[in-house]
Short mmCIF file of N, CA and C and ligand atoms in Angstrom, two decimals:
data_model
loop_
_atom_site.label_atom_id
_atom_site.label_comp_id
_atom_site.label_asym_id
_atom_site.label_seq_id
_atom_site.Cartn_x
_atom_site.Cartn_y
_atom_site.Cartn_z
N MET A 258 104.99 126.84 127.56
CA MET A 258 103.38 125.47 128.23
C MET A 258 103.02 125.34 127.12
N THR A 259 101.99 124.29 126.86
CA THR A 259 101.56 123.35 127.06
C THR A 259 100.66 123.17 126.51
N GLN A 260 99.33 122.66 125.60
CA GLN A 260 98.36 123.02 125.72
C GLN A 260 97.96 121.88 125.90
N GLU A 261 96.43 121.88 125.58
CA GLU A 261 96.27 120.56 125.73
C GLU A 261 95.88 119.88 124.74
N PRO A 262 95.64 118.62 124.31
CA PRO A 262 95.00 118.55 122.90
C PRO A 262 93.76 118.05 123.12
N ILE A 263 93.21 118.53 121.94
CA ILE A 263 91.51 119.14 121.55
C ILE A 263 90.95 117.90 120.45
N ALA A 264 89.93 117.10 120.85
CA ALA A 264 89.26 116.47 119.75
C ALA A 264 88.93 117.02 118.58
N ALA A 265 89.95 115.70 117.59
CA ALA A 265 89.58 116.87 116.23
C ALA A 265 88.33 116.24 115.70
N GLN A 266 88.11 115.47 116.57
CA GLN A 266 86.30 114.63 116.18
C GLN A 266 85.67 112.86 117.73
N LEU A 267 84.45 112.96 117.74
CA LEU A 267 84.47 112.18 119.53
C LEU A 267 84.50 110.85 118.42
N SER A 268 84.91 110.02 116.92
CA SER A 268 85.58 109.04 116.32
C SER A 268 86.72 109.26 115.77
N PRO A 269 87.07 108.27 116.10
CA PRO A 269 88.03 107.08 114.98
C PRO A 269 88.40 107.46 113.34
N TYR A 270 89.15 107.38 112.71
CA TYR A 270 89.09 107.81 111.73
C TYR A 270 89.78 106.17 111.25
N GLN A 271 89.50 104.98 109.75
CA GLN A 271 89.93 104.06 109.28
C GLN A 271 90.92 104.66 107.95
N VAL A 272 92.10 104.97 108.56
CA VAL A 272 93.24 104.55 107.53
C VAL A 272 93.90 103.99 106.52
N ASP A 273 94.36 103.43 104.96
CA ASP A 273 94.95 101.98 104.85
C ASP A 273 96.33 103.54 104.66
N VAL A 274 97.66 101.30 105.35
CA VAL A 274 98.20 102.17 105.28
C VAL A 274 99.26 101.06 105.11
N LYS A 275 101.13 101.26 104.38
CA LYS A 275 101.94 100.56 103.93
C LYS A 275 103.05 99.88 104.46
N LYS A 276 102.89 98.61 104.46
CA LYS A 276 103.86 98.27 105.86
C LYS A 276 105.68 99.20 105.43
N GLY A 277 105.76 99.63 106.27
CA GLY A 277 107.56 100.45 106.11
C GLY A 277 107.52 101.23 105.84
N GLU A 278 106.36 102.77 106.27
CA GLU A 278 106.12 103.61 105.51
C GLU A 278 105.81 104.50 107.34
N THR A 279 105.75 105.13 107.23
CA THR A 279 106.30 106.38 108.30
C THR A 279 105.43 106.74 108.28
N TYR A 280 103.84 107.06 109.20
CA TYR A 280 103.42 107.99 109.62
C TYR A 280 103.53 108.71 111.13
N LYS A 281 102.80 109.79 110.97
CA LYS A 281 103.40 110.90 111.45
C LYS A 281 101.33 110.95 112.74
N TRP A 282 101.04 110.73 113.77
CA TRP A 282 99.83 111.10 114.32
C TRP A 282 99.91 111.75 114.30
N CYS A 283 98.34 112.43 114.45
CA CYS A 283 97.85 113.94 115.10
C CYS A 283 98.01 113.64 116.66
N ARG A 284 98.68 114.26 117.32
CA ARG A 284 97.98 114.42 118.76
C ARG A 284 97.54 115.50 119.38
N CYS A 285 97.90 116.73 118.63
CA CYS A 285 96.82 117.81 120.11
C CYS A 285 96.23 117.69 119.22
N GLY A 286 95.16 117.75 118.16
CA GLY A 286 94.39 117.75 117.45
C GLY A 286 93.72 118.81 116.60
N ARG A 287 94.80 119.54 116.37
CA ARG A 287 94.89 120.33 115.70
C ARG A 287 95.00 120.81 113.94
N SER A 288 95.46 119.13 113.62
CA SER A 288 95.60 119.51 112.36
C SER A 288 94.42 119.56 110.91
N LYS A 289 94.89 119.94 110.18
CA LYS A 289 94.36 119.63 108.93
C LYS A 289 93.33 118.64 108.16
N ASN A 290 94.52 117.62 108.22
CA ASN A 290 94.90 116.78 107.32
C ASN A 290 94.52 115.15 108.54
N GLN A 291 93.49 115.60 109.12
CA GLN A 291 93.22 114.68 110.25
C GLN A 291 93.32 113.00 109.64
N PRO A 292 93.38 112.14 110.52
CA PRO A 292 94.18 111.54 111.66
C PRO A 292 95.91 112.18 111.46
N PHE A 293 95.82 112.84 110.50
CA PHE A 293 97.51 112.77 110.59
C PHE A 293 98.60 114.02 110.98
N CYS A 294 99.85 114.47 110.67
CA CYS A 294 100.27 115.72 111.68
C CYS A 294 100.67 116.46 109.82
N ASP A 295 100.30 117.75 111.05
CA ASP A 295 100.50 118.36 109.41
C ASP A 295 100.90 120.00 109.72
N GLU A 296 101.39 119.84 110.82
CA GLU A 296 101.81 120.38 111.88
C GLU A 296 101.66 122.46 112.36
N SER A 297 100.52 122.11 111.41
CA SER A 297 99.33 122.64 113.35
C SER A 297 99.69 122.80 114.65
N HIS A 298 100.53 121.73 115.11
CA HIS A 298 101.08 122.11 116.32
C HIS A 298 102.16 122.85 116.73
N GLU A 299 102.27 123.15 116.18
CA GLU A 299 102.82 124.52 116.16
C GLU A 299 102.97 124.94 117.72
N GLY A 300 103.68 125.44 118.74
CA GLY A 300 103.69 126.58 119.75
C GLY A 300 102.52 126.47 121.06
N THR A 301 101.98 124.97 120.51
CA THR A 301 101.13 124.19 121.69
C THR A 301 101.79 123.77 122.38
N GLY A 302 102.92 122.93 122.17
CA GLY A 302 103.84 122.01 122.87
C GLY A 302 103.43 120.73 122.66
N ILE A 303 103.11 120.21 121.92
CA ILE A 303 102.01 118.89 121.48
C ILE A 303 103.66 118.81 120.69
N THR A 304 103.62 117.61 119.71
CA THR A 304 104.31 116.98 118.84
C THR A 304 103.98 115.49 118.43
N PRO A 305 103.25 115.17 116.98
CA PRO A 305 102.37 114.24 116.53
C PRO A 305 103.82 113.02 117.54
N LEU A 306 102.63 111.97 117.27
CA LEU A 306 102.92 110.64 117.74
C LEU A 306 103.80 109.51 116.04
N GLU A 307 104.99 109.60 115.59
CA GLU A 307 105.80 108.94 114.56
C GLU A 307 105.39 107.40 115.37
N PHE A 308 104.86 106.54 113.69
CA PHE A 308 105.12 105.76 113.75
C PHE A 308 105.03 104.90 112.37
N VAL A 309 105.84 103.39 112.19
CA VAL A 309 106.30 103.31 111.21
C VAL A 309 105.10 101.37 111.06
N ALA A 310 104.47 101.86 110.08
CA ALA A 310 103.38 100.35 109.39
C ALA A 310 104.32 99.11 109.53
N ALA A 311 103.05 98.37 110.05
CA ALA A 311 104.27 96.00 109.78
C ALA A 311 103.55 96.55 108.69
N ALA A 312 102.41 96.52 108.26
CA ALA A 312 101.93 95.47 106.63
C ALA A 312 101.19 96.45 106.30
N ASP A 313 100.74 95.84 105.48
CA ASP A 313 100.47 96.84 104.57
C ASP A 313 98.07 96.63 105.00
N GLU A 314 97.89 97.84 105.65
CA GLU A 314 96.47 97.33 105.99
C GLU A 314 95.60 98.16 106.47
N THR A 315 94.61 98.24 107.17
CA THR A 315 93.68 99.33 107.47
C THR A 315 94.08 98.70 108.13
N ILE A 316 94.14 100.54 109.77
CA ILE A 316 93.86 100.78 111.04
C ILE A 316 92.91 101.37 111.18
N ILE A 317 92.78 102.00 112.43
CA ILE A 317 91.32 102.31 113.12
C ILE A 317 92.54 103.77 114.29
N LEU A 318 92.24 104.61 113.85
CA LEU A 318 92.89 105.38 114.60
C LEU A 318 92.45 107.04 115.50
N CYS A 319 93.05 106.92 116.76
CA CYS A 319 92.39 107.89 117.40
C CYS A 319 91.99 109.19 117.13
N GLY A 320 91.04 110.13 116.58
CA GLY A 320 90.28 110.89 116.26
C GLY A 320 90.52 112.15 117.57
N CYS A 321 89.81 110.95 118.70
CA CYS A 321 88.99 112.42 119.65
C CYS A 321 90.24 112.62 120.73
N LYS A 322 91.42 111.58 120.17
CA LYS A 322 93.35 112.68 120.90
C LYS A 322 93.03 111.38 122.89
N GLU A 323 91.50 111.57 123.34
CA GLU A 323 91.93 110.28 124.62
C GLU A 323 92.66 109.51 124.88
N THR A 324 91.94 108.60 123.61
CA THR A 324 93.57 107.29 123.59
C THR A 324 94.27 106.65 124.97
N GLY A 325 94.71 106.19 125.97
CA GLY A 325 95.16 104.95 127.03
C GLY A 325 96.35 104.44 125.36
N ASP A 326 96.22 104.81 124.12
CA ASP A 326 96.67 103.15 123.43
C ASP A 326 96.99 103.84 121.65
N ALA A 327 97.31 105.11 122.39
CA ALA A 327 98.21 106.09 120.43
C ALA A 327 98.79 105.14 119.68
N PRO A 328 98.94 104.93 118.39
CA PRO A 328 97.86 105.85 117.39
C PRO A 328 96.47 105.58 117.91
N TYR A 329 96.14 104.28 118.83
CA TYR A 329 94.93 103.50 117.82
C TYR A 329 93.57 103.13 119.28
N CYS A 330 93.04 103.84 118.32
CA CYS A 330 90.83 103.77 118.73
C CYS A 330 91.21 103.06 119.90
N ASP A 331 90.99 102.90 120.71
CA ASP A 331 91.42 102.70 121.90
C ASP A 331 89.59 101.80 123.34
N GLY A 332 88.41 102.83 122.41
CA GLY A 332 86.83 103.20 122.54
C GLY A 332 86.64 103.89 123.46
N THR A 333 88.03 104.65 124.21
CA THR A 333 87.33 105.58 125.02
C THR A 333 86.88 107.13 124.72
N HIS A 334 86.26 107.12 123.27
CA HIS A 334 86.01 108.76 123.05
C HIS A 334 83.94 107.74 122.51
N ASN A 335 83.76 106.70 123.32
CA ASN A 335 82.34 105.79 123.39
C ASN A 335 82.01 106.71 125.26
N ILE A 336 82.94 107.27 125.71
CA ILE A 336 82.86 107.98 127.54
C ILE A 336 83.04 109.27 127.40
N LEU A 337 83.17 110.17 126.03
CA LEU A 337 83.91 110.85 126.81
C LEU A 337 82.75 112.70 125.92
FE1 FES B 768 98.80 117.77 115.97
FE2 FES B 768 101.53 118.48 114.70
S1 FES B 768 99.52 119.11 113.70
S2 FES B 768 100.65 117.25 116.15
FE1 FES B 769 89.42 108.38 120.54
FE2 FES B 769 88.87 106.31 120.10
S1 FES B 769 88.93 107.81 118.76
S2 FES B 769 89.21 106.69 121.91
#
């Protein structure tokens, strides 16, 4: 049975990514290596969201896990 995501924190994470590298955003909220997956989702039925960075840049990833634009923060945390 799939469990619900939990908020890692009620604010986003600012991270530097490298063009062409693959990242796994933690969708379940249980990782100890936020905002990235550390496999703690095992048994929850939730899987991480993989994405490839389009450029060397700083991006804002969702920490509350309620965003409508995963893996990016879309401001939803402001109304939780
Ligand atoms: Fe959260 Fe993997 S630890 S999706
Ligand atoms: Fe989740 Fe902003 S931290 S929407």
